DNA sequence: CCGAATTGTTTTAAGCCTAAAATGTTTTCC
DNA sequence: GGAAAACATTTTAGGCTTAAAACAATTCGG
């Protein structure tokens, strides 16, 4: 018998583990269900934003980030928060500056940095949309009890942590 | 006092409900967390598919649908299952036929309908990718206990039903 | 101080995605 | 039978998105 083994997960069932790969069908189903829920809700919100305010979801999301930051944010900040690529933000901001919702200026202390803020118009429009948006979300989740909501929050926090850990394992 | 009221939700607190709109911050936070989880995992899967197999996530998803349907599917079927627009599927299929992964033919009984299937190549490549994909998902959810997985499945099923109901309320 | 990394943003090329209009086909129902 | 409605798909126009390369400015280490 070997004195030690790094393979802590398998204990003494090495051969079996190799010959019959684990079944991860449950996790797969969970992932598909998670994706379905998000797609469903996202599509609904997208449609309502368009119908009601003639605005796209990405524009709304970007404005939501800025509404929480009265002193503005850099493009990198926005990109990280929204979890989208840098180039994506560049284009989105371009269009929102064009339409008068955003103000963009180069930082005075670091000329690489662009700081963006909501304009008065942008903030007013966002607040108007956000109020209604909140009722849509409430309605979409209406059949969940407060306890369900708490429990989902807890489990999704755990999920997020697990996924972040897994992602970090791949690119440390 | 009015003899009757349609406003069953409010019972006898009409004025209060109007003056102090409900607080739905918890549902909003839940939605953002749900979105974060999905975006995180989706991004990870997207990156791994690209790096490992040089394939995009939408292509993989479409092939996954077809793998479950040996007799093929119509474009509408695919579009409904994937919850994306018709036009989107048209383009996706075009590229996958071009690359030899899909076979497309007009239905003989209804000339409006296009039936698509995986080719031998398409099926082989998909199976190879799917096997690895499953391990990624397992890893991403690794910190959830079997009980967590079951509980999340249950709560997401409830969420899905609630959202579908809400969507149906808007466009009956 | 100065070259080498690093950081922040934009550009590029390709593909994804949607909503709405257009096209062709089948079904419905007088 | 034939007009009208319904259906499946494609086209169109515009916007979103990414990965990777290019560019610009700052910071770091020697």
Coordinates of C-alpha atoms (C1' of nucleotides) in Angstrom, one line a residue:
Chain A
X1 CA 0.0 0.0 0.0
X2 CA 1.3 3.4 -0.9
X3 CA 2.4 5.6 2.0
X4 CA 0.6 8.7 0.6
X5 CA -1.6 9.9 -2.2
X6 CA -2.5 13.4 -3.5
X7 CA -5.8 12.1 -4.8
X8 CA -8.0 12.9 -1.9
X9 CA -11.2 12.8 -3.7
X10 CA -11.0 9.2 -4.8
X11 CA -9.7 7.6 -1.7
X12 CA -9.4 3.9 -2.5
X13 CA -11.6 3.7 -5.6
X14 CA -9.1 4.9 -8.2
X15 CA -9.9 2.3 -10.8
X16 CA -13.7 2.6 -10.5
X17 CA -13.4 6.4 -10.8
X18 CA -11.5 6.1 -14.0
X19 CA -13.6 3.5 -15.6
X20 CA -17.0 5.0 -14.8
X21 CA -16.8 8.7 -15.1
X22 CA -18.9 10.6 -12.6
X23 CA -22.5 11.5 -13.5
X24 CA -23.0 15.2 -13.4
X25 CA -26.5 15.2 -15.0
X26 CA -28.0 17.0 -12.0
X27 CA -25.6 19.9 -12.1
X28 CA -26.2 20.1 -15.9
X29 CA -29.9 20.3 -15.4
X30 CA -29.5 22.9 -12.7
X31 CA -27.4 25.0 -15.1
X32 CA -29.9 24.8 -17.8
X33 CA -32.7 25.7 -15.5
X34 CA -30.7 28.7 -14.2
X35 CA -30.1 29.8 -17.8
X36 CA -33.8 29.4 -18.6
X37 CA -34.9 31.5 -15.7
X38 CA -32.5 34.3 -16.6
X39 CA -33.3 34.2 -20.3
X40 CA -37.0 34.3 -19.6
X41 CA -36.8 37.3 -17.2
X42 CA -34.2 39.1 -19.3
X43 CA -36.3 38.8 -22.4
X44 CA -39.4 40.0 -20.6
X45 CA -37.5 43.0 -19.2
X46 CA -36.0 43.8 -22.5
X47 CA -39.3 43.8 -24.2
X48 CA -41.0 46.0 -21.6
X49 CA -38.1 48.5 -21.7
X50 CA -38.4 48.7 -25.4
X51 CA -42.2 49.0 -25.5
X52 CA -42.5 51.4 -22.6
X53 CA -39.5 53.6 -22.9
X54 CA -37.9 52.7 -26.3
X55 CA -34.6 51.9 -24.6
X56 CA -32.4 48.8 -24.9
X57 CA -31.5 46.7 -21.9
X58 CA -27.8 47.3 -22.1
X59 CA -28.3 51.1 -22.1
X60 CA -30.6 50.7 -19.0
X61 CA -28.0 48.5 -17.3
X62 CA -25.2 51.0 -17.9
X63 CA -27.3 53.8 -16.6
X64 CA -28.2 51.8 -13.5
X65 CA -24.5 51.4 -12.8
X66 CA -24.0 55.2 -13.1
X67 CA -27.0 56.0 -11.0
X68 CA -25.2 54.4 -8.1
X69 CA -22.1 56.5 -8.6
X70 CA -22.9 60.2 -8.4
X71 CA -19.2 61.1 -8.9
X72 CA -19.0 59.0 -12.1
X73 CA -17.1 55.9 -13.0
X74 CA -14.3 55.0 -15.3
X75 CA -15.0 52.8 -18.3
X76 CA -13.0 50.0 -16.7
X77 CA -15.1 50.1 -13.6
X78 CA -18.2 49.9 -15.7
X79 CA -16.9 47.1 -17.7
X80 CA -16.0 45.1 -14.6
X81 CA -19.3 45.8 -12.9
X82 CA -21.3 44.9 -15.9
X83 CA -19.1 41.9 -16.7
X84 CA -18.8 42.8 -20.3
X85 CA -15.8 43.5 -22.5
X86 CA -14.1 46.9 -22.7
X87 CA -14.9 47.5 -26.3
X88 CA -18.5 46.8 -25.6
X89 CA -18.6 49.7 -23.1
X90 CA -16.9 52.0 -25.5
X91 CA -19.7 51.7 -28.0
X92 CA -22.5 51.8 -25.5
X93 CA -21.1 55.0 -24.0
X94 CA -20.6 56.5 -27.4
X95 CA -24.3 56.1 -28.2
X96 CA -25.5 57.3 -24.7
X97 CA -23.3 60.5 -24.9
X98 CA -24.7 61.1 -28.4
X99 CA -28.3 60.9 -27.1
X100 CA -27.5 63.3 -24.2
X101 CA -27.8 60.8 -21.4
X102 CA -24.1 60.6 -20.4
X103 CA -21.3 63.1 -19.9
X104 CA -17.8 61.9 -20.6
X105 CA -14.5 63.6 -19.7
X106 CA -10.9 62.7 -19.5
X107 CA -9.6 62.5 -16.0
X108 CA -7.3 65.3 -15.1
X109 CA -5.0 63.2 -13.0
X110 CA -4.6 60.3 -15.5
X111 CA -5.1 61.1 -19.1
X112 CA -5.7 57.4 -20.0
X113 CA -8.9 57.5 -18.0
X114 CA -12.4 58.5 -19.2
X115 CA -14.9 59.4 -16.4
X116 CA -18.5 59.1 -17.3
X117 CA -21.6 60.4 -15.4
X118 CA -25.3 60.6 -16.0
X119 CA -26.5 64.0 -17.3
X120 CA -29.5 65.6 -15.6
X121 CA -31.6 64.2 -18.5
X122 CA -30.0 60.8 -18.1
X123 CA -30.6 60.7 -14.4
X124 CA -34.2 61.8 -14.7
X125 CA -35.0 59.3 -17.4
X126 CA -33.3 56.5 -15.6
X127 CA -35.2 57.2 -12.3
X128 CA -38.4 57.2 -14.2
X129 CA -37.6 53.8 -15.9
X130 CA -36.1 52.3 -12.7
X131 CA -39.3 52.9 -10.7
X132 CA -41.4 51.0 -13.2
X133 CA -38.7 48.4 -13.8
X134 CA -38.8 47.5 -10.1
X135 CA -42.5 46.7 -10.3
X136 CA -41.9 44.4 -13.3
X137 CA -39.3 42.5 -11.3
X138 CA -41.6 42.2 -8.3
X139 CA -44.3 40.9 -10.6
X140 CA -42.0 38.4 -12.3
X141 CA -41.0 37.0 -8.8
X142 CA -44.5 37.4 -7.4
X143 CA -45.1 33.7 -6.6
X144 CA -42.0 33.4 -4.4
X145 CA -42.6 33.8 -0.7
X146 CA -40.2 36.0 1.3
X147 CA -38.7 32.8 2.6
X148 CA -38.2 31.5 -1.0
X149 CA -36.5 34.8 -1.9
X150 CA -34.1 34.6 1.1
X151 CA -33.3 31.0 0.4
X152 CA -32.7 31.6 -3.3
X153 CA -30.4 34.5 -2.3
X154 CA -28.5 32.3 0.0
X155 CA -28.1 29.5 -2.6
X156 CA -27.2 31.8 -5.4
X157 CA -24.5 33.4 -3.2
X158 CA -23.1 30.0 -2.7
X159 CA -23.3 29.3 -6.4
X160 CA -21.6 32.6 -7.3
X161 CA -18.8 31.8 -4.9
X162 CA -18.4 28.3 -6.3
X163 CA -18.2 29.5 -9.8
X164 CA -15.8 32.3 -9.0
X165 CA -13.5 29.7 -7.3
X166 CA -13.7 27.4 -10.3
X167 CA -12.9 30.3 -12.7
X168 CA -10.0 31.3 -10.5
X169 CA -8.7 27.7 -10.6
X170 CA -8.5 27.9 -14.4
X171 CA -6.7 31.2 -14.6
X172 CA -4.9 32.0 -11.4
Chain B
X1 CA -68.9 53.2 1.3
X2 CA -68.8 51.4 -2.1
X3 CA -70.7 48.2 -2.4
X4 CA -67.9 46.4 -4.2
X5 CA -64.3 46.7 -5.3
X6 CA -62.2 44.9 -7.8
X7 CA -59.1 45.6 -5.9
X8 CA -58.7 42.3 -4.1
X9 CA -55.0 42.6 -3.3
X10 CA -55.4 45.7 -1.2
X11 CA -58.3 44.8 1.0
X12 CA -58.8 47.7 3.3
X13 CA -55.5 49.5 3.0
X14 CA -56.1 51.3 -0.3
X15 CA -54.8 54.7 0.8
X16 CA -51.7 53.4 2.3
X17 CA -50.9 51.2 -0.7
X18 CA -51.1 54.2 -3.0
X19 CA -49.2 56.6 -0.9
X20 CA -46.3 54.3 0.1
X21 CA -45.5 52.2 -2.9
X22 CA -44.3 48.7 -1.9
X23 CA -40.6 48.1 -1.4
X24 CA -39.4 45.5 -3.8
X25 CA -35.7 45.9 -3.2
X26 CA -35.3 42.2 -2.2
X27 CA -36.7 40.9 -5.4
X28 CA -34.5 43.4 -7.3
X29 CA -31.4 42.1 -5.5
X30 CA -32.4 38.6 -6.2
X31 CA -32.7 39.3 -9.9
X32 CA -29.3 40.9 -10.0
X33 CA -27.8 38.0 -8.2
X34 CA -29.4 35.5 -10.5
X35 CA -28.1 37.5 -13.5
X36 CA -24.6 37.7 -12.0
X37 CA -24.5 33.9 -11.6
X38 CA -25.7 33.2 -15.1
X39 CA -23.3 35.8 -16.7
X40 CA -20.4 34.4 -14.7
X41 CA -21.0 30.8 -15.6
X42 CA -21.9 31.6 -19.2
X43 CA -18.8 33.6 -19.7
X44 CA -16.7 30.8 -18.3
X45 CA -18.3 28.2 -20.5
X46 CA -18.0 30.5 -23.5
X47 CA -14.3 31.0 -22.9
X48 CA -13.6 27.3 -22.4
X49 CA -15.5 26.3 -25.5
X50 CA -13.5 28.8 -27.6
X51 CA -10.1 27.9 -26.1
X52 CA -10.6 24.2 -26.1
X53 CA -12.7 23.6 -29.3
X54 CA -12.7 26.9 -31.1
X55 CA -16.5 26.9 -31.1
X56 CA -19.0 29.6 -30.0
X57 CA -21.5 29.1 -27.3
X58 CA -24.6 29.7 -29.5
X59 CA -23.3 27.1 -32.0
X60 CA -22.8 24.6 -29.1
X61 CA -26.3 25.3 -27.7
X62 CA -27.9 24.7 -31.1
X63 CA -26.0 21.5 -31.6
X64 CA -27.1 20.4 -28.1
X65 CA -30.7 20.9 -29.1
X66 CA -30.2 18.8 -32.2
X67 CA -28.4 16.1 -30.3
X68 CA -31.5 15.4 -28.4
X69 CA -33.6 15.1 -31.6
X70 CA -32.2 12.3 -33.8
X71 CA -35.0 12.9 -36.3
X72 CA -34.2 16.6 -36.6
X73 CA -36.1 19.7 -35.7
X74 CA -37.7 22.6 -37.5
X75 CA -36.2 26.0 -37.2
X76 CA -39.3 27.2 -35.2
X77 CA -38.8 24.3 -32.8
X78 CA -35.2 25.3 -32.3
X79 CA -36.1 28.9 -31.9
X80 CA -38.6 28.2 -29.2
X81 CA -36.3 25.8 -27.3
X82 CA -33.4 28.2 -27.4
X83 CA -35.6 31.1 -26.6
X84 CA -34.1 33.2 -29.4
X85 CA -35.6 35.0 -32.4
X86 CA -36.3 33.2 -35.7
X87 CA -33.8 35.3 -37.6
X88 CA -31.1 34.5 -35.2
X89 CA -31.6 30.7 -35.8
X90 CA -31.5 31.3 -39.6
X91 CA -28.0 32.8 -39.5
X92 CA -26.7 30.3 -36.9
X93 CA -27.9 27.4 -39.0
X94 CA -26.4 28.9 -42.2
X95 CA -23.0 28.9 -40.6
X96 CA -23.3 25.4 -39.2
X97 CA -24.4 24.0 -42.5
X98 CA -21.5 25.8 -44.2
X99 CA -19.1 24.2 -41.8
X100 CA -20.5 20.8 -42.3
X101 CA -22.0 20.2 -38.9
X102 CA -25.6 20.5 -39.9
X103 CA -27.8 19.1 -42.6
X104 CA -30.8 21.1 -43.7
X105 CA -33.7 20.0 -46.0
X106 CA -37.1 21.3 -46.8
X107 CA -39.9 19.2 -45.4
X108 CA -41.7 17.1 -48.0
X109 CA -45.1 17.4 -46.5
X110 CA -44.9 21.2 -45.8
X111 CA -42.7 23.3 -48.0
X112 CA -42.6 26.1 -45.5
X113 CA -40.7 24.0 -43.1
X114 CA -36.9 23.5 -42.9
X115 CA -35.8 20.4 -41.0
X116 CA -32.3 20.4 -39.7
X117 CA -30.2 17.5 -38.3
X118 CA -26.7 17.0 -37.0
X119 CA -24.4 15.5 -39.6
X120 CA -22.1 12.6 -38.6
X121 CA -19.3 15.1 -38.1
X122 CA -21.6 17.4 -36.2
X123 CA -22.7 14.7 -33.8
X124 CA -19.2 13.4 -33.3
X125 CA -17.8 16.8 -32.5
X126 CA -20.7 17.7 -30.3
X127 CA -20.4 14.5 -28.2
X128 CA -16.7 15.2 -27.7
X129 CA -17.4 18.7 -26.6
X130 CA -20.4 17.8 -24.4
X131 CA -18.4 15.3 -22.4
X132 CA -15.9 17.9 -21.4
X133 CA -18.6 20.6 -21.0
X134 CA -20.3 18.5 -18.4
X135 CA -17.2 18.4 -16.3
X136 CA -16.8 22.1 -16.4
X137 CA -20.4 22.6 -15.2
X138 CA -19.7 20.1 -12.4
X139 CA -16.7 22.0 -11.4
X140 CA -18.4 25.4 -11.5
X141 CA -21.1 24.0 -9.1
X142 CA -18.7 21.9 -7.1
X143 CA -19.2 23.7 -3.8
X144 CA -23.0 23.0 -3.8
X145 CA -24.1 19.9 -1.8
X146 CA -26.5 17.5 -3.4
X147 CA -29.1 19.0 -1.1
X148 CA -28.3 22.5 -2.3
X149 CA -28.7 21.4 -5.9
X150 CA -32.1 19.9 -5.2
X151 CA -33.2 22.9 -3.3
X152 CA -32.0 25.3 -6.1
X153 CA -33.8 23.2 -8.7
X154 CA -37.0 23.4 -6.7
X155 CA -36.8 27.2 -6.2
X156 CA -35.8 27.9 -9.8
X157 CA -38.7 25.8 -11.0
X158 CA -40.9 28.0 -8.9
X159 CA -39.2 31.1 -10.3
X160 CA -39.6 29.9 -13.8
X161 CA -43.3 29.3 -13.3
X162 CA -43.8 32.7 -11.6
X163 CA -42.0 34.5 -14.5
X164 CA -44.0 32.6 -17.1
X165 CA -47.2 33.5 -15.4
X166 CA -46.2 37.1 -15.2
X167 CA -45.2 37.2 -18.9
X168 CA -48.6 35.6 -19.8
X169 CA -50.4 38.2 -17.8
X170 CA -48.9 40.9 -20.0
X171 CA -49.6 39.3 -23.4
X172 CA -52.4 36.8 -23.0
Chain C
dC1 C1' 16.3 58.7 -15.7
dC2 C1' 14.8 55.3 -18.9
dG3 C1' 13.3 51.1 -20.8
dA4 C1' 9.9 47.6 -19.6
dA5 C1' 5.8 46.2 -17.8
dT6 C1' 1.2 47.6 -16.7
dT7 C1' -3.0 49.9 -17.2
dG8 C1' -7.1 52.1 -19.7
dT9 C1' -9.2 52.7 -23.8
dT10 C1' -10.2 52.2 -28.7
dT11 C1' -10.2 49.7 -32.9
dT12 C1' -11.0 45.7 -35.7
dA13 C1' -13.1 41.7 -37.5
dA14 C1' -16.4 38.6 -37.0
dG15 C1' -20.3 36.9 -35.2
dC16 C1' -24.6 37.2 -32.4
dC17 C1' -29.2 39.1 -31.6
dT18 C1' -33.6 41.5 -31.9
dA19 C1' -37.9 43.5 -33.8
dA20 C1' -40.3 44.3 -37.7
dA21 C1' -41.3 43.8 -42.5
dA22 C1' -41.4 40.9 -46.4
dT23 C1' -42.0 36.3 -48.7
dG24 C1' -43.9 32.1 -49.6
dT25 C1' -47.0 28.3 -48.0
dT26 C1' -50.8 26.1 -45.9
dT27 C1' -55.1 26.2 -43.4
dT28 C1' -59.5 28.0 -42.3
dC29 C1' -63.9 29.1 -43.2
dC30 C1' -67.4 31.1 -45.6
Chain D
dG1 C1' -63.2 27.5 -54.7
dG2 C1' -61.1 31.5 -53.0
dA3 C1' -60.2 35.2 -49.9
dA4 C1' -58.4 35.8 -45.4
dA5 C1' -55.9 34.3 -41.5
dA6 C1' -52.2 31.7 -39.8
dC7 C1' -47.7 29.9 -40.1
dA8 C1' -42.5 29.2 -41.1
dT9 C1' -38.8 31.3 -42.6
dT10 C1' -35.9 34.9 -44.4
dT11 C1' -34.5 39.6 -44.9
dT12 C1' -33.4 44.1 -43.1
dA13 C1' -31.6 47.6 -40.3
dG14 C1' -29.6 48.5 -36.3
dG15 C1' -27.5 47.5 -32.2
dC16 C1' -24.8 44.4 -29.0
dT17 C1' -20.8 41.5 -28.0
dT18 C1' -16.5 39.3 -27.9
dA19 C1' -11.4 38.5 -28.4
dA20 C1' -7.5 40.2 -30.0
dA21 C1' -4.6 43.7 -31.6
dA22 C1' -3.3 48.5 -31.5
dC23 C1' -2.5 52.7 -29.1
dA24 C1' -1.7 55.8 -25.4
dA25 C1' -0.3 57.0 -20.7
dT26 C1' 1.5 55.8 -16.3
dT27 C1' 4.2 53.2 -13.1
dC28 C1' 8.1 50.3 -11.8
dG29 C1' 12.8 48.6 -11.3
dG30 C1' 17.2 49.0 -12.1

